[in-house]
Short mmCIF file of C-alpha atoms in Angstrom, two decimals:
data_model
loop_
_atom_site.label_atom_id
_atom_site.label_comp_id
_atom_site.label_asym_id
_atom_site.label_seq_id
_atom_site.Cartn_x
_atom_site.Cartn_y
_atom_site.Cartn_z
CA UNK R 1 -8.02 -24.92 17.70
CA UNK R 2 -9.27 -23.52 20.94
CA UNK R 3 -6.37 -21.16 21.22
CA UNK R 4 -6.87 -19.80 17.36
CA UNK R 5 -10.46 -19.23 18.04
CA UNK R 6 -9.85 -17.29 21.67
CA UNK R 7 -7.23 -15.18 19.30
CA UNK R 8 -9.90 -14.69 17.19
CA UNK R 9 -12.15 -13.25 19.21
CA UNK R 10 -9.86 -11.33 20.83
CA UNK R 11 -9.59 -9.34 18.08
CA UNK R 12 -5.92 -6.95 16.62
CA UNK R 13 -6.31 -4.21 19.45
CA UNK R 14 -6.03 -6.63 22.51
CA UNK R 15 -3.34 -8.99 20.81
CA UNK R 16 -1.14 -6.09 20.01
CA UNK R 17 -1.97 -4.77 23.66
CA UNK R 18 -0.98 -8.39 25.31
CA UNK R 19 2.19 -8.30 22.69
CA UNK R 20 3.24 -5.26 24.45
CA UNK R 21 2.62 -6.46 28.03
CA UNK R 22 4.11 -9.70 27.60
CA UNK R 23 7.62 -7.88 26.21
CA UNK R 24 7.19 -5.50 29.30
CA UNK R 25 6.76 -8.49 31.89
CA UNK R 26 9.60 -10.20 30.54
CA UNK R 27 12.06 -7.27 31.13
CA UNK R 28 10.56 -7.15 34.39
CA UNK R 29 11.31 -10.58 35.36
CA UNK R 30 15.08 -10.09 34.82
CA UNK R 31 15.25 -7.67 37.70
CA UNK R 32 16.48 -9.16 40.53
CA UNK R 33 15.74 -6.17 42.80
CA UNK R 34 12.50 -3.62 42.00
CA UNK R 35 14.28 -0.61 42.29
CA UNK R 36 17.01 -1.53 40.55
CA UNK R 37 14.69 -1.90 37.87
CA UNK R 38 13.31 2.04 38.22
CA UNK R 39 17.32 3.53 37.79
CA UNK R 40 18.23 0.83 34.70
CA UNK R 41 14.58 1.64 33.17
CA UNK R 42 15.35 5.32 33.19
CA UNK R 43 18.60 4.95 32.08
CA UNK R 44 17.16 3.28 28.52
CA UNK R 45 14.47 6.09 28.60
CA UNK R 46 17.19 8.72 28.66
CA UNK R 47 18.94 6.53 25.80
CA UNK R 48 16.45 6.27 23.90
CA UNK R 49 15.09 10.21 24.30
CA UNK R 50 18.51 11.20 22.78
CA UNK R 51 17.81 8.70 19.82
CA UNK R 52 14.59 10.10 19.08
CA UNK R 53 16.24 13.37 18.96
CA UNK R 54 19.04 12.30 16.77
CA UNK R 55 15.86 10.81 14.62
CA UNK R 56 14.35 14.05 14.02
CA UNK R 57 17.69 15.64 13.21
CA UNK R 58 18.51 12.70 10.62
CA UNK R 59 15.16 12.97 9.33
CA UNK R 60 15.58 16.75 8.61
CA UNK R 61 19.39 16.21 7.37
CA UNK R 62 17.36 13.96 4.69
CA UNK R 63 14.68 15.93 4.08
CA UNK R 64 16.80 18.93 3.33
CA UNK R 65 18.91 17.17 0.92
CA UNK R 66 15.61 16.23 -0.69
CA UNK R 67 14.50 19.95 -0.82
CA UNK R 68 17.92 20.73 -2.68
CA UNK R 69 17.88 18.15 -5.05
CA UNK R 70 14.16 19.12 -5.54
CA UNK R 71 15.64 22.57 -6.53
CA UNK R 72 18.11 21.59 -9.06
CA UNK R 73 15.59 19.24 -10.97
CA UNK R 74 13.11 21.94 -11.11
CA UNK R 75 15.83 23.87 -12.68
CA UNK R 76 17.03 21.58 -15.06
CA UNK R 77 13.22 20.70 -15.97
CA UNK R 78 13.08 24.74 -16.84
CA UNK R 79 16.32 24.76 -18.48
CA UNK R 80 15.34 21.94 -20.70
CA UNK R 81 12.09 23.89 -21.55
CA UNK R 82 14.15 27.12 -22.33
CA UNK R 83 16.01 25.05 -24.63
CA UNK R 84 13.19 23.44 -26.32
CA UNK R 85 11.96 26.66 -26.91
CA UNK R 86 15.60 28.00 -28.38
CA UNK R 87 15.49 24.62 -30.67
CA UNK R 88 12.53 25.03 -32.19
CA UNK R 89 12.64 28.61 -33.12
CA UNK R 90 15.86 27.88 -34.55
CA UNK R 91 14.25 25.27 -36.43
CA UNK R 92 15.90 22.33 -34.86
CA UNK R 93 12.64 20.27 -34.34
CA UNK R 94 14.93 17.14 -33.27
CA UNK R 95 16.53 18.83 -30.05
CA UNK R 96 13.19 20.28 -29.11
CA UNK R 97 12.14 16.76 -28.81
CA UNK R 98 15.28 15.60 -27.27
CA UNK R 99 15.06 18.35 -24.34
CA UNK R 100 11.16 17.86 -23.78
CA UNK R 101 12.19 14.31 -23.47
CA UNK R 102 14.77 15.20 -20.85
CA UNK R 103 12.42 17.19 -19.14
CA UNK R 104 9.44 14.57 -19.17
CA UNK R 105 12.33 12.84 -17.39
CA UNK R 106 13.38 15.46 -14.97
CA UNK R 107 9.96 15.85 -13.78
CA UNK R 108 8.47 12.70 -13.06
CA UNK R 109 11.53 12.15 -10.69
CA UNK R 110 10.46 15.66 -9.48
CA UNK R 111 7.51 14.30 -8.74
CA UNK R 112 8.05 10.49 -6.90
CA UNK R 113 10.50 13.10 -5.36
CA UNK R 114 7.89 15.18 -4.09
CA UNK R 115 5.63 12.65 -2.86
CA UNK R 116 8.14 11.10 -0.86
CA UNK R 117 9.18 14.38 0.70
CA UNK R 118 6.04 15.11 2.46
CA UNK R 119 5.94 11.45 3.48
CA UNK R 120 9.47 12.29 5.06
CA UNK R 121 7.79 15.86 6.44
CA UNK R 122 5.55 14.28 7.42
CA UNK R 123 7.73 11.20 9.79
CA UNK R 124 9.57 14.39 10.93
CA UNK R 125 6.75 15.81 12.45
CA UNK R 126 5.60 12.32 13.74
CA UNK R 127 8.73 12.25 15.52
CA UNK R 128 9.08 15.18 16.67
CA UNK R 129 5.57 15.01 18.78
CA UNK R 130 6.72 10.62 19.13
CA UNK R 131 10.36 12.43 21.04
CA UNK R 132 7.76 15.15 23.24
CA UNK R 133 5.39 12.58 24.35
CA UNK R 134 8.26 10.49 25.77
CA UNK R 135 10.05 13.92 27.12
CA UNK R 136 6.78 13.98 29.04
CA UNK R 137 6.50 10.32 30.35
CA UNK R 138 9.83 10.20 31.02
CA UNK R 139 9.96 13.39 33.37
CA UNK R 140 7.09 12.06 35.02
CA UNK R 141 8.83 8.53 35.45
CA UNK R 142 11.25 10.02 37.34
CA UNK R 143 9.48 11.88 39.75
CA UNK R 144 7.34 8.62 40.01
CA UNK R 145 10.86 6.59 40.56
CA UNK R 146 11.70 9.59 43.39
CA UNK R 147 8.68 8.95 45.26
CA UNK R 148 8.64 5.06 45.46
CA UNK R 149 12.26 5.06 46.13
CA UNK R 150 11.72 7.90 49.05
CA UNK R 151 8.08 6.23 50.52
CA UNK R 152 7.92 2.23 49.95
CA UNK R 153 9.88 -0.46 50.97
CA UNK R 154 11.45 -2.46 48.70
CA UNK R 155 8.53 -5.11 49.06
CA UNK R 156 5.73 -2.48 49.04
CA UNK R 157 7.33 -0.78 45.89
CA UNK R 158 6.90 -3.85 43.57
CA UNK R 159 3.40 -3.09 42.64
CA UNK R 160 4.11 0.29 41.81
CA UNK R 161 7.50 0.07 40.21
CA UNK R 162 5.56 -3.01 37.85
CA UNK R 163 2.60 0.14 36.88
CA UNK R 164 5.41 2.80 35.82
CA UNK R 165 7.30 0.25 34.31
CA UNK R 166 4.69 -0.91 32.41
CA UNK R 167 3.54 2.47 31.42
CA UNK R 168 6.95 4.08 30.09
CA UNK R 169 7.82 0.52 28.14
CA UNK R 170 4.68 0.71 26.19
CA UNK R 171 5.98 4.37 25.39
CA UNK R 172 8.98 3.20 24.65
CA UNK R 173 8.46 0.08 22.61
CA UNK R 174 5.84 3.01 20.43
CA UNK R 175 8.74 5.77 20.15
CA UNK R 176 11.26 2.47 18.97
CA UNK R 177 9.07 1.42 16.53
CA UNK R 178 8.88 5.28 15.11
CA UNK R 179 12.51 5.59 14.81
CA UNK R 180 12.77 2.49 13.15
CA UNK R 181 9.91 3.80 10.60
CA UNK R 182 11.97 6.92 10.33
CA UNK R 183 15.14 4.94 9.36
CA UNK R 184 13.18 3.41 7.07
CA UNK R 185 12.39 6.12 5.24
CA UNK R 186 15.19 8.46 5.60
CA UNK R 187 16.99 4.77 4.32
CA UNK R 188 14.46 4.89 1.29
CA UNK R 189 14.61 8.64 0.35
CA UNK R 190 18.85 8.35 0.65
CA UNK R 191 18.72 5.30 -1.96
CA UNK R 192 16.39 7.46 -4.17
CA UNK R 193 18.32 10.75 -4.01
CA UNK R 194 21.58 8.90 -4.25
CA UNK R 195 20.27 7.24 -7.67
CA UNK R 196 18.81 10.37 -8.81
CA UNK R 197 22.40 12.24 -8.14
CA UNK R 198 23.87 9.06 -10.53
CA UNK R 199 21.22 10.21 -13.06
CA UNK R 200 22.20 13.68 -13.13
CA UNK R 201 25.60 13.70 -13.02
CA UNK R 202 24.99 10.84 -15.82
CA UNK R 203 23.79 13.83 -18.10
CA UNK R 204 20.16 12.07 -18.92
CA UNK R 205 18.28 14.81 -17.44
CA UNK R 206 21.12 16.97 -18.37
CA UNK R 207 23.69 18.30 -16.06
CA UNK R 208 22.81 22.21 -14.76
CA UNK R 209 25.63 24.24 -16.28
CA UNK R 210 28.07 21.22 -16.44
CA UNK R 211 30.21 20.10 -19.28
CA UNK R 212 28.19 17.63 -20.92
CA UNK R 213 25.28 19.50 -21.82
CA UNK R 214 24.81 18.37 -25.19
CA UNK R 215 21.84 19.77 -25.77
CA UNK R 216 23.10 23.74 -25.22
CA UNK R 217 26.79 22.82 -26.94
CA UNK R 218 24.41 22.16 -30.12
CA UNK R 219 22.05 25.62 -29.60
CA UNK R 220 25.16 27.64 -28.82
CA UNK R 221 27.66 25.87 -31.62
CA UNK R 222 24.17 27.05 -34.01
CA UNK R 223 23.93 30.67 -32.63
CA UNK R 224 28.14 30.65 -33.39
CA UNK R 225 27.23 29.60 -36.84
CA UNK R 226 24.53 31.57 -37.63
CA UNK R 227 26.98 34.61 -36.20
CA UNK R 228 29.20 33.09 -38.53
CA UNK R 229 26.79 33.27 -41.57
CA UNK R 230 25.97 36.79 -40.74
CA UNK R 231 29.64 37.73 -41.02
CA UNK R 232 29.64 36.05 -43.97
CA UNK R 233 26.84 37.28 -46.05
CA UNK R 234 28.50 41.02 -44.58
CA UNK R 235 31.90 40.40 -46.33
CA UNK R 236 29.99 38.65 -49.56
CA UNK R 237 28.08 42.20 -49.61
CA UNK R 238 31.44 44.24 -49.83
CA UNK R 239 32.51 42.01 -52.36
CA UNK R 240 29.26 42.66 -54.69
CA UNK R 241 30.76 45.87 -55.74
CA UNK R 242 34.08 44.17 -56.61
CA UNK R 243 33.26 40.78 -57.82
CA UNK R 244 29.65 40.14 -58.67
CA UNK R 245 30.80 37.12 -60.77
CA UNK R 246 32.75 35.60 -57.57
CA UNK R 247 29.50 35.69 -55.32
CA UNK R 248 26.92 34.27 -57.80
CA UNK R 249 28.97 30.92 -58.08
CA UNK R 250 29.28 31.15 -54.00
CA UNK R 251 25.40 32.62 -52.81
CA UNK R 252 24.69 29.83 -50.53
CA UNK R 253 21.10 30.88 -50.73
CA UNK R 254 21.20 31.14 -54.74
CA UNK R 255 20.53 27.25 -55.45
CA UNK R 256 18.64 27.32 -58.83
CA UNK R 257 21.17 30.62 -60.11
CA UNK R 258 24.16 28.02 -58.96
CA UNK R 259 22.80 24.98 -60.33
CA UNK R 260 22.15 26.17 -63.53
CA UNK R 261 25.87 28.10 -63.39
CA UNK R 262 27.55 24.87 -62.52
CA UNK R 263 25.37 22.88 -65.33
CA UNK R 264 27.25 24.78 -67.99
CA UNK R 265 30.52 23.60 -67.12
CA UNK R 266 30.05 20.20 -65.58
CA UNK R 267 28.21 19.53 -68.88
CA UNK R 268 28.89 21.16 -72.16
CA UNK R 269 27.30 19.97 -74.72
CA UNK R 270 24.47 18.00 -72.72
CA UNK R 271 21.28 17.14 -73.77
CA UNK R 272 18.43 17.77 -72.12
CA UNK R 273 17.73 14.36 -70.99
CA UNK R 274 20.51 14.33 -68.95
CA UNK R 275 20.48 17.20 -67.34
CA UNK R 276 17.45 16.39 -65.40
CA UNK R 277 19.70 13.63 -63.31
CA UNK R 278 22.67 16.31 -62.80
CA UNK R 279 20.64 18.28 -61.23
CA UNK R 280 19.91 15.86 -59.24
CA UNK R 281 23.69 14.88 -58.05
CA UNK R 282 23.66 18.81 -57.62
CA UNK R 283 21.15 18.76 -54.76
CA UNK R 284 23.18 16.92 -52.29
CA UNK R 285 26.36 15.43 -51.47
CA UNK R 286 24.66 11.73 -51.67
CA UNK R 287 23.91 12.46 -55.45
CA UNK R 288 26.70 10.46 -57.62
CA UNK R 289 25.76 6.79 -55.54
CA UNK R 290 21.73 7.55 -56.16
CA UNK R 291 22.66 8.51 -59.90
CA UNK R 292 23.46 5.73 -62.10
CA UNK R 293 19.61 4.18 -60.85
CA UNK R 294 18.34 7.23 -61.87
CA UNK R 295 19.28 7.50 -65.45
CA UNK R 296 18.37 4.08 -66.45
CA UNK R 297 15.02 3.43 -64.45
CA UNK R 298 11.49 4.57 -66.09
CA UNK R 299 12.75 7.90 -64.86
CA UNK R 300 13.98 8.52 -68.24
CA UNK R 301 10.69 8.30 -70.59
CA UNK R 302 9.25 11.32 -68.52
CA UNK R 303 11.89 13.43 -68.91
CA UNK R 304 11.59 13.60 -72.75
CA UNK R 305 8.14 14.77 -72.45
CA UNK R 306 8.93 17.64 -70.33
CA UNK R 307 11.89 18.77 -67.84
CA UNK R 308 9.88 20.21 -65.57
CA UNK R 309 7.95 17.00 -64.38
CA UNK R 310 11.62 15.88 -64.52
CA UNK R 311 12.93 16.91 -62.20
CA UNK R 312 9.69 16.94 -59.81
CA UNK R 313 10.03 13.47 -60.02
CA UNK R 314 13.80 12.90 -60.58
CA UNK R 315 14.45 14.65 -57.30
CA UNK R 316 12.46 12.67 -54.94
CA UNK R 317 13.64 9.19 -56.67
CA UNK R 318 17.08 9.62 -56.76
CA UNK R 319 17.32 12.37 -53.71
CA UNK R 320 15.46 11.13 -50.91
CA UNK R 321 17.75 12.76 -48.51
CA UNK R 322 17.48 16.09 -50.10
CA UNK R 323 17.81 18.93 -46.93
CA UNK R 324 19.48 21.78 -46.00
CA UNK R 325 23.22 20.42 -45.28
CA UNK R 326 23.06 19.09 -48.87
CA UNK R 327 22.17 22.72 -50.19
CA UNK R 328 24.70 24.06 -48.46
CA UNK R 329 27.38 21.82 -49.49
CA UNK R 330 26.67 23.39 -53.36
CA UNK R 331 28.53 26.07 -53.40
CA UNK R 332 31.95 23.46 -52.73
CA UNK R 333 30.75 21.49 -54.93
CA UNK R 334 30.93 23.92 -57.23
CA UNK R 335 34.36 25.27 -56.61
CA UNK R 336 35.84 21.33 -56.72
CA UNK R 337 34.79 21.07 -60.27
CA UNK S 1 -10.21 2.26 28.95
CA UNK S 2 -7.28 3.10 27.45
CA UNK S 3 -6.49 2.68 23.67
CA UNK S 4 -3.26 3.58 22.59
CA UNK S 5 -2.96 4.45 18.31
CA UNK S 6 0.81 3.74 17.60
CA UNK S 7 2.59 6.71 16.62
CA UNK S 8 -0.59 8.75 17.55
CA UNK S 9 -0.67 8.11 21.39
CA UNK S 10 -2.90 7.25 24.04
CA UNK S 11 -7.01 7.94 24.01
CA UNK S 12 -9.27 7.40 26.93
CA UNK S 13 -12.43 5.85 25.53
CA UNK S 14 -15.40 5.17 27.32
CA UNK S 15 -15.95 1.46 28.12
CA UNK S 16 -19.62 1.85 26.49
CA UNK S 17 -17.79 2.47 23.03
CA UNK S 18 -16.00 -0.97 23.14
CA UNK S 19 -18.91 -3.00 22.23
CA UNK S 20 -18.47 -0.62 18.10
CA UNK S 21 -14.70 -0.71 18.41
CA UNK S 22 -14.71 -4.74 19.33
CA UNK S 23 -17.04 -5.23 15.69
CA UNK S 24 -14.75 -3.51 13.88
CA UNK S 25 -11.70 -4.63 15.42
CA UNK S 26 -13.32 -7.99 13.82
CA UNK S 27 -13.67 -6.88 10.37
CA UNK S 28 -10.04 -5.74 10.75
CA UNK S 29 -8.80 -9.55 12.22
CA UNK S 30 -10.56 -11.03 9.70
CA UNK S 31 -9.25 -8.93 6.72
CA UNK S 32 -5.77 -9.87 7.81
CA UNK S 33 -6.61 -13.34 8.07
CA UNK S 34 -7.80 -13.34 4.62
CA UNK S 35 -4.88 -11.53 3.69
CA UNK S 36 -7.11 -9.02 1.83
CA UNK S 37 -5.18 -5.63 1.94
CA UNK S 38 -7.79 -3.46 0.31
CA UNK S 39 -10.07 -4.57 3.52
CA UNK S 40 -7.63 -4.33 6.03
CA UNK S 41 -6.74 -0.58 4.59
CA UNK S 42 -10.26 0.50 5.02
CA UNK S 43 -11.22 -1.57 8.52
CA UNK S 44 -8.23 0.30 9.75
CA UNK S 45 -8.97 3.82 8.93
CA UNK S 46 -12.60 3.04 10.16
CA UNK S 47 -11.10 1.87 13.48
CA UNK S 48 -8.89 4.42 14.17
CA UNK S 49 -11.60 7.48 13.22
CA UNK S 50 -13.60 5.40 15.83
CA UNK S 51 -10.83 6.06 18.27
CA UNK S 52 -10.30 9.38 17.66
CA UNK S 53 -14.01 10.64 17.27
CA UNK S 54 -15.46 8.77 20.73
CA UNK S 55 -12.07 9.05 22.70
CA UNK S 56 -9.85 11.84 23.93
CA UNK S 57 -6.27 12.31 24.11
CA UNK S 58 -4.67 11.34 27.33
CA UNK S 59 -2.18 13.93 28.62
CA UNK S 60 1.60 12.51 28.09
CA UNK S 61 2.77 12.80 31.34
CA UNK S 62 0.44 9.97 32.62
CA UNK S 63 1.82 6.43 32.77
CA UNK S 64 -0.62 4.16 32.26
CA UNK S 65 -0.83 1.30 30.13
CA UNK S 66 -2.61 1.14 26.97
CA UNK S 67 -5.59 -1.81 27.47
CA UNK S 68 -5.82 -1.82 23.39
CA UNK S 69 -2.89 -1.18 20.62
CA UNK S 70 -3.99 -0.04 17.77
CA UNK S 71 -1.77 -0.18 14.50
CA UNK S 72 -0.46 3.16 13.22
CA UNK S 73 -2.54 4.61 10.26
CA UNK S 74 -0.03 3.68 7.15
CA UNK S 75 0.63 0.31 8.70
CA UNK S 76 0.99 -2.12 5.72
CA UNK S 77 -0.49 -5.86 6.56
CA UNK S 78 2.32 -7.21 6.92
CA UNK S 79 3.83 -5.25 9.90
CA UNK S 80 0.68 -5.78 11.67
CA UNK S 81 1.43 -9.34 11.42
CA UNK S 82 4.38 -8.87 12.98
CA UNK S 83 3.21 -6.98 15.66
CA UNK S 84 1.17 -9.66 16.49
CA UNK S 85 3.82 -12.38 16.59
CA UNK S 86 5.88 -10.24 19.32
CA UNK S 87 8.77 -10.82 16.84
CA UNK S 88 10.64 -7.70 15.25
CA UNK S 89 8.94 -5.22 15.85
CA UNK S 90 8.61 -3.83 18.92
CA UNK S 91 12.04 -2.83 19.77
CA UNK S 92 14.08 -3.60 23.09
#
């Protein structure tokens, strides 16, 4: 009780202070002879200056490792936003969202990387002054050592030795406690970079110029096919002269022209009823399953009124995957039957 | 005196400045006795301004010990704890 309360009132400052002293007194106590104490002391000084130094060096090792990481996300994250650009004005909505999604990604570990850089910066430049300020004390511990061991008896030097001892420990025990903060952090930053490298090479915030970019495989496998097209519609334009039959039945473009040219074949003598739901298997390569619901639902009343509505509401009904792919795939379609 | 800031080194302050420093060294025990964080943050930051605005910095090549320890400014709670057990912390 009395002993909390004197604690109490002694407040942080002084404990921490007595915490210090106490440790200090203790080492002291294991000397047998004073000055031995002054030659061990400065030997741990001199220890523990080149581990301070080999702090700041592990701290920068880190922190440069950081910096190039930091590098190759911010490229990725402008990569990604290249690409997002490249999808959408190719029309490929879906792998816009997919690389603003990897780049959302990208930078937020950009930035928990950031703010734990300049906490690193700034333990490297705590250290740095932390491995100075004991540079200094030690150099003057050992012209303080020089003198007692040179002017006092071994009796007379106690007092004396005790002061510098006391003086350089505190030092010490403050430039210790640094390093370990150091480690500490250096220890955290390593964990995060290490799981960031994972996360990369992973390919979730997409790999810089490495094999698994999805992402550009798709945008470049589209420019190829739109080269590919190009060609295409080239050689279909020398044929015109030759063959205008042959490139009505294959105009990937010409949907109505090749529906209507297919119509004629698939069904001869059809009714108009039923051509409203052929059209309909026409539009995509889903159309046979969706037909036989088609033809026998209310659909059917409608279309004897008039085609057009028809097929306005035929297509959605029996078609609701209706989209480009399924245009495209007309033309074969055509050439199978 | 003497008040050493952890990490920030040593400050000669004059002894007519411990009376303000000893009031809010109290606010600062008594947030970590109450284990309130948010209080112990802010006694801390107040405390160590203190330091630094009434005190000036003691050239390194002096060896002298420290008559108050303060806690280094991102100190969490629970390290100050420690410090004051004697356990852990303080290395060697």
């Amino acid at each position: 009780m009395y002993m909390k309360g004197t604690a109490a009132r002694m407040g942080v400052m002084k404990r921490v202070s007595l915490v210090f002293k106490a440790k200090a007194n203790r080492a002291l106590d294991k000397m047998e002879d004073p000055r031995e104490t002054l030659d061990y002391s400065y030997q741990r000084q001199l220890e523990l200056l080149t581990k301070v130094r080999r702090g700041v060096a592990d701290v920068a090792t880190s922190r440069k490792r950081v910096e190039l990481q930091m590098n190759q996300l911010q490229q990725q994250a402008n990569k990604l936003q290249d690409q997002a650009r490249k999808a959408l004005s190719m029309g490929r909505e879906d792998l816009a969202r997919e690389a603003l999604t990897r780049k959302a990604s990208a930078q937020s570990q950009l930035d928990e990387l950031q703010t734990q850089y300049a906490q690193l910066q700034a333990e490297e430049e705590k250290l740095t002054v932390a491995s100075q300020r004991l540079q200094a004390k030690v150099d003057a511990f050992r012209t303080r050592k020089e003198t007692i061991k040179a002017t006092y008896t071994a009796a007379e030097a106690q007092t004396r030795i005790n002061e510098a001892f006391s003086g350089i420990s505190e030092e010490m025990g403050d430039v210790g406690m640094a390093i370990q903060r150091a480690e500490d952090k250096t220890a955290q930053m390593q964990a995060r970079a290490g799981a960031i490298d994972e996360l990369m090479a992973s390919g979730a915030l997409d790999d810089v110029g490495g094999r698994r970019d999805d992402i550009q495989s798709e945008l470049d496998m589209m420019s190829a096919n739109s080269d590919v097209e190009r060609e295409l519609a080239m050689l279909k334009g020398e044929l015109t002269a030759g063959a205008p039959k042959q490139l009505e039945g294959s105009a990937p473009n010409g949907a109505g022209q090749g529906a209507q040219g297919y119509q004629a074949p698939q069904q001869n003598q059809a009714s108009q009823q039923d051509q409203a739901p052929q059209q309909d298997q026409q539009q995509g390569p889903y159309a046979p399953q969706y037909s036989p619901p088609s033809q026998t639902e209310p659909v059917q009343p409608p279309q004897q009124n008039q085609q057009n509505q028809q097929n306005q509401q035929a297509q959605p009904a029996g078609l609701p995957v209706a989209d480009l792919p399924g245009l495209a795939d007309e033309p074969q379609d055509g050439d199978r039957s | 005196m003497i008040v050493r800031i952890l990490g920030g080194g040593q400050f000669r302050v004059d002894d007519s400045a411990g009376a303000e420093l000893n009031r809010m060294d109290s606010d600062l025990e008594a947030a970590v006795e109450r284990g309130d964080e948010a209080a112990f943050s802010d006694a801390l930051t107040r405390l160590l301004a203190q330091v630094r605005a009434q005190g000036s910095p003691l050239p390194p090549d002096i060896l002298e010990s420290s008559d108050l320890i303060l806690p280094h400014e991102d100190s969490s709670m629970d390290e100050v704890r420690k410090l004051l057990t004697d356990e852990g912390l303080i290395p060697g």
